Short mmCIF file of C-alpha atoms and ligand atoms in Angstrom, two decimals:
data_model
loop_
_atom_site.label_atom_id
_atom_site.label_comp_id
_atom_site.label_asym_id
_atom_site.label_seq_id
_atom_site.Cartn_x
_atom_site.Cartn_y
_atom_site.Cartn_z
CA MET A 243 85.11 88.97 135.68
CA PRO A 244 84.74 92.73 135.66
CA SER A 245 87.41 94.29 137.83
CA HIS A 246 84.98 96.97 138.86
CA VAL A 247 83.08 97.07 142.12
CA LYS A 248 79.65 98.75 141.97
CA GLY A 249 79.59 102.16 143.58
CA GLU A 250 83.33 102.60 143.12
CA LYS A 251 84.45 105.51 140.97
CA GLY A 252 85.61 104.87 137.45
CA THR A 253 89.00 105.45 135.86
CA LEU A 254 90.11 106.63 132.46
CA ALA A 255 93.23 105.50 130.62
CA ILE A 256 94.25 107.21 127.37
CA VAL A 257 96.38 104.55 125.78
CA GLY A 258 98.91 104.62 122.95
CA LEU A 259 99.00 101.20 121.28
CA GLY A 260 102.19 101.60 119.27
CA PRO A 261 102.47 101.21 115.50
CA GLY A 262 100.51 97.98 115.02
CA LEU A 263 101.96 94.57 115.84
CA LEU A 264 101.06 93.45 119.33
CA GLU A 265 104.68 92.94 120.37
CA TYR A 266 105.30 96.69 120.13
CA ILE A 267 102.59 97.56 122.64
CA THR A 268 103.99 98.33 126.10
CA PRO A 269 103.16 96.08 129.08
CA ARG A 270 101.60 99.13 130.76
CA ALA A 271 99.27 99.68 127.79
CA MET A 272 98.31 95.98 127.92
CA LYS A 273 97.54 96.36 131.61
CA ALA A 274 95.38 99.43 131.03
CA VAL A 275 93.39 97.61 128.35
CA ALA A 276 93.12 94.49 130.54
CA LYS A 277 91.68 96.54 133.41
CA ALA A 278 89.12 98.30 131.22
CA GLU A 279 85.48 97.30 131.14
CA TYR A 280 84.95 99.60 128.15
CA VAL A 281 87.44 100.05 125.31
CA LEU A 282 86.87 102.85 122.80
CA GLY A 283 88.82 103.52 119.65
CA HIS A 284 89.00 103.58 115.91
CA SER A 285 88.33 100.16 114.40
CA THR A 286 91.79 99.98 112.70
CA TYR A 287 93.54 100.27 116.06
CA LEU A 288 91.19 97.84 117.82
CA LYS A 289 91.83 95.05 115.30
CA PRO A 290 95.27 93.97 116.59
CA LEU A 291 93.91 94.14 120.14
CA GLU A 292 91.19 91.58 119.51
CA PRO A 293 92.89 88.83 121.58
CA LEU A 294 92.76 91.17 124.58
CA LEU A 295 89.17 92.29 124.19
CA ALA A 296 87.19 89.20 125.16
CA GLY A 297 84.47 89.99 127.69
CA LYS A 298 84.79 93.75 127.30
CA GLN A 299 82.39 96.31 125.92
CA VAL A 300 84.04 97.52 122.74
CA ILE A 301 82.94 100.77 121.15
CA SER A 302 84.63 101.18 117.80
CA SER A 303 84.06 104.22 115.66
CA THR A 304 85.21 105.84 112.47
CA MET A 305 87.77 108.57 111.96
CA GLY A 306 86.54 112.12 112.43
CA LYS A 307 84.33 111.38 115.44
CA GLU A 308 87.04 112.10 117.97
CA VAL A 309 85.12 114.67 120.03
CA ASP A 310 82.09 112.38 120.40
CA ARG A 311 84.37 109.50 121.34
CA ALA A 312 86.13 111.63 123.97
CA LYS A 313 82.79 112.68 125.50
CA LYS A 314 81.50 109.11 125.51
CA ALA A 315 84.67 107.86 127.20
CA ILE A 316 84.37 110.47 129.94
CA GLU A 317 80.69 109.76 130.50
CA LEU A 318 81.42 106.03 130.90
CA ALA A 319 84.48 106.66 133.07
CA ARG A 320 82.38 108.31 135.78
CA THR A 321 81.36 104.83 136.93
CA ASN A 322 83.47 102.35 134.92
CA HIS A 323 87.06 101.52 134.08
CA VAL A 324 87.56 102.87 130.57
CA ALA A 325 90.42 102.76 128.07
CA ILE A 326 90.37 105.04 125.04
CA VAL A 327 93.00 103.95 122.57
CA SER A 328 95.02 105.63 119.81
CA GLY A 329 97.59 104.18 117.42
CA GLY A 330 101.21 105.06 118.14
CA ASP A 331 101.39 107.53 121.01
CA ALA A 332 98.07 108.93 122.24
CA GLY A 333 99.65 112.34 122.74
CA VAL A 334 101.06 112.66 119.20
CA TYR A 335 98.23 113.55 116.80
CA GLY A 336 96.15 111.24 118.98
CA MET A 337 93.23 111.34 121.41
CA ALA A 338 94.98 112.53 124.59
CA SER A 339 94.55 116.27 124.16
CA ILE A 340 90.88 116.24 123.23
CA VAL A 341 90.03 113.89 126.11
CA LEU A 342 91.91 116.09 128.60
CA GLU A 343 90.31 119.25 127.16
CA VAL A 344 86.80 117.84 127.50
CA LEU A 345 87.59 116.60 131.03
CA GLU A 346 88.81 120.08 131.95
CA ARG A 347 85.78 121.77 130.41
CA GLU A 348 83.32 119.45 132.14
CA GLY A 349 85.19 119.77 135.44
CA VAL A 350 84.96 116.03 136.05
CA ASP A 351 87.18 114.54 138.73
CA ILE A 352 88.13 111.13 137.33
CA PRO A 353 91.56 109.53 137.83
CA VAL A 354 93.16 109.72 134.40
CA GLU A 355 96.35 108.16 133.09
CA VAL A 356 98.03 108.83 129.74
CA VAL A 357 99.92 105.70 128.68
CA PRO A 358 102.66 106.41 126.10
CA GLY A 359 103.27 104.31 123.00
CA VAL A 360 105.85 104.00 120.22
CA THR A 361 104.97 106.81 117.82
CA ALA A 362 105.19 106.49 114.02
CA ALA A 363 108.35 108.62 113.87
CA ASN A 364 110.23 106.12 116.04
CA ALA A 365 108.66 103.10 114.40
CA ALA A 366 109.47 104.33 110.88
CA ALA A 367 112.98 105.49 111.82
CA SER A 368 113.84 102.07 113.25
CA ARG A 369 113.02 100.41 109.93
CA VAL A 370 115.51 102.44 107.91
CA GLY A 371 118.42 102.62 110.35
CA SER A 372 119.02 105.70 112.47
CA PRO A 373 117.80 108.81 110.66
CA LEU A 374 116.65 110.69 113.79
CA SER A 375 119.74 110.43 115.95
CA GLY A 376 119.79 113.98 117.29
CA ASP A 377 117.46 116.95 117.01
CA PHE A 378 114.58 116.46 114.60
CA ALA A 379 111.21 118.02 113.86
CA VAL A 380 107.79 116.52 113.31
CA ILE A 381 105.12 118.09 111.10
CA SER A 382 101.72 116.76 110.14
CA LEU A 383 100.54 117.58 106.62
CA SER A 384 96.90 117.17 107.60
CA ASP A 385 95.02 120.44 107.23
CA LEU A 386 91.88 119.14 108.95
CA LEU A 387 92.73 120.90 112.22
CA THR A 388 95.61 123.19 111.16
CA PRO A 389 95.23 125.67 108.27
CA LEU A 390 97.41 124.90 105.25
CA ASP A 391 99.18 128.28 105.31
CA VAL A 392 100.28 127.60 108.91
CA ILE A 393 101.61 124.19 107.86
CA GLU A 394 103.55 125.85 105.02
CA GLN A 395 105.09 128.41 107.39
CA ARG A 396 106.14 125.66 109.78
CA LEU A 397 107.65 123.57 106.99
CA ASP A 398 109.62 126.55 105.75
CA ALA A 399 110.89 127.24 109.28
CA VAL A 400 111.95 123.68 110.12
CA PHE A 401 113.65 122.98 106.80
CA THR A 402 115.89 126.04 107.32
CA LEU A 403 117.33 124.27 110.39
CA GLY A 404 118.89 121.45 108.36
CA ILE A 405 117.66 118.84 110.84
CA PRO A 406 115.69 115.72 109.83
CA VAL A 407 111.95 116.33 109.44
CA VAL A 408 109.32 113.64 109.93
CA LEU A 409 106.10 114.08 108.00
CA TYR A 410 102.95 112.52 109.49
CA ASN A 411 99.69 112.36 107.50
CA PRO A 412 101.68 112.91 104.29
CA LYS A 413 98.84 112.16 101.89
CA SER A 414 95.22 111.16 101.77
CA ARG A 415 92.44 111.14 99.23
CA GLY A 416 91.19 114.49 100.48
CA ARG A 417 94.59 116.20 100.26
CA PRO A 418 96.80 114.46 97.72
CA ASP A 419 98.93 117.53 97.01
CA ASN A 420 100.28 118.46 100.44
CA LEU A 421 103.24 116.10 100.10
CA ALA A 422 104.35 117.69 96.82
CA LEU A 423 104.06 121.07 98.52
CA ALA A 424 106.25 119.91 101.43
CA ILE A 425 108.85 118.41 99.08
CA GLY A 426 108.95 121.70 97.15
CA ILE A 427 109.65 123.63 100.36
CA ALA A 428 112.30 121.10 101.45
CA ARG A 429 114.09 121.52 98.11
CA LYS A 430 114.44 125.25 98.69
CA HIS A 431 116.64 124.50 101.69
CA LEU A 432 118.24 121.08 101.10
CA GLY A 433 120.31 119.52 98.32
CA PRO A 434 118.94 116.91 95.86
CA GLY A 435 121.09 114.18 97.45
CA THR A 436 119.33 114.53 100.83
CA PRO A 437 118.07 111.05 101.85
CA VAL A 438 114.34 110.44 102.15
CA GLY A 439 112.91 107.41 103.96
CA ILE A 440 109.38 106.27 103.12
CA VAL A 441 107.91 103.74 105.53
CA LYS A 442 104.44 102.38 104.97
CA ASN A 443 102.76 100.36 107.73
CA ALA A 444 105.84 100.39 109.96
CA LEU A 445 105.94 97.38 112.27
CA ARG A 446 102.74 95.99 110.81
CA GLU A 447 102.28 92.85 108.69
CA ASP A 448 102.25 94.65 105.35
CA GLU A 449 105.23 96.93 105.95
CA LYS A 450 107.07 98.52 102.99
CA THR A 451 110.16 100.67 103.17
CA LEU A 452 111.92 102.70 100.53
CA VAL A 453 114.94 104.97 100.71
CA THR A 454 115.39 107.58 98.02
CA THR A 455 116.59 111.18 97.74
CA LEU A 456 114.92 114.55 97.62
CA GLY A 457 116.04 114.89 93.99
CA ALA A 458 114.46 111.57 92.94
CA MET A 459 111.36 111.88 95.11
CA GLU A 460 109.01 112.43 92.14
CA GLN A 461 109.34 108.75 91.17
CA SER A 462 108.25 107.64 94.63
CA MET A 463 105.24 109.85 95.31
CA ASP A 464 102.89 106.91 94.66
CA ALA A 465 104.57 104.87 97.40
CA VAL A 466 103.15 107.34 99.94
CA ASP A 467 99.64 107.09 101.39
CA MET A 468 97.91 107.81 104.68
CA HIS A 469 99.54 104.77 106.33
CA THR A 470 102.99 106.11 105.54
CA THR A 471 105.53 108.20 107.42
CA VAL A 472 108.08 110.16 105.41
CA ILE A 473 111.45 111.06 106.91
CA ILE A 474 113.40 113.77 105.13
CA GLY A 475 117.03 113.76 106.23
CA GLY A 476 118.95 116.78 107.45
CA THR A 477 122.19 118.25 106.14
CA GLU A 478 124.23 115.53 107.92
CA SER A 479 122.06 112.55 107.01
CA ARG A 480 123.43 110.05 104.51
CA ILE A 481 122.36 106.91 102.75
CA TRP A 482 123.71 103.75 104.28
CA ARG A 483 123.85 100.25 102.80
CA MET A 484 121.77 98.26 105.27
CA ARG A 485 122.17 94.97 103.43
CA ASP A 486 123.42 94.23 99.90
CA ASP A 487 120.50 95.69 98.02
CA VAL A 488 118.70 97.48 100.85
CA LYS A 489 119.41 101.08 101.66
CA GLY A 490 118.95 102.84 104.97
CA ILE A 491 119.72 106.25 106.46
CA ILE A 492 122.21 107.30 109.12
CA THR A 493 122.23 110.74 110.67
CA PRO A 494 125.47 110.81 112.70
CA ARG A 495 125.07 112.09 116.24
CA GLY A 496 128.49 113.68 116.08
CA TYR A 497 130.74 111.05 117.67
CA HIS A 498 133.09 111.46 114.69
CA ARG A 499 133.83 114.99 115.86
CA LYS A 500 135.02 113.72 119.23
CA TYR A 501 136.32 110.19 118.80
CA VAL A 502 138.32 108.12 116.34
CA TYR A 503 136.52 104.89 115.38
N1 SAH B 233 99.18 108.85 117.20
C1 SAH B 233 99.85 108.33 116.03
C2 SAH B 233 99.78 109.27 114.83
C3 SAH B 233 98.40 109.48 114.27
S1 SAH B 233 98.41 110.53 112.85
C4 SAH B 233 101.31 108.02 116.37
O1 SAH B 233 101.80 108.46 117.42
O2 SAH B 233 101.97 107.31 115.58
C5 SAH B 233 98.32 109.31 111.56
C6 SAH B 233 99.61 109.26 110.77
O3 SAH B 233 100.62 108.60 111.54
C7 SAH B 233 99.54 108.47 109.48
O4 SAH B 233 99.02 109.25 108.42
C8 SAH B 233 101.00 108.12 109.26
O5 SAH B 233 101.70 109.23 108.73
C9 SAH B 233 101.49 107.90 110.69
N2 SAH B 233 101.48 106.49 111.09
C10 SAH B 233 100.80 105.95 112.12
N3 SAH B 233 101.09 104.63 112.25
C11 SAH B 233 101.99 104.34 111.29
C12 SAH B 233 102.68 103.14 110.90
N4 SAH B 233 102.51 101.99 111.56
N5 SAH B 233 103.53 103.21 109.85
C13 SAH B 233 103.74 104.36 109.18
N6 SAH B 233 103.11 105.52 109.50
C14 SAH B 233 102.25 105.51 110.54
#
């Protein structure tokens, strides 16, 4: 049964679905999808949602059509309940900003809700221990919307801080060299023993994790693709033995400076 009454105004939810597996989606995100008559999103993100999509109009699209998708969602939301979904958090390299920008530009008065989700940084961090325990920075290596020289400047700035740095969009077919560039910049500021966590498909069925160091990173470049998040530790991060033969990363928050334990 559609939850919508004819003549009633529509609503728009911009929903973060979390990293992949359904159990990491928030109850609020579930509710927003359940309420929607129309669900729009990239096909990869819609796949795990399939059990929730029965009876709904599903508009799946390919990557790179974000502006069209945002416009379509707004057009439909004038008279329907609409959910536009992103993987992870919709506000972190996701659809939230473009949808809000188009809404603002078109001056449309539709009730809009941004529903947060577990972003890749948190998902990946959880799989290798606790590498992001205090301050950390997040940089995307995608130069589709940000010029490469700006990305380089930002990398250089954040690596001087000695805090952990999370790299989103570390590699893709179109830009295979940006990761090597980032590693080169990191090495200018950090020692070769600095831990590096590589998490592919975090909290999805085909997850793979690897912990290495900045000095040995060359051997692991092939483990990184567009479904991977790379965490480069800070000056205080260290490798931790998670289980016998599995390594993780701990970045102490600083309790050792205050307490004996
Ligand atoms: N909105 C998303 C990020 C989209 S950018 C979020 O908040 O997570 C796409 C990049 O996110 C990928 O190239 C990869 O670096 C990272 N990513 C997204 N989901 C991931 C997952 N499950 N495991 C590892 N990395 C992921």
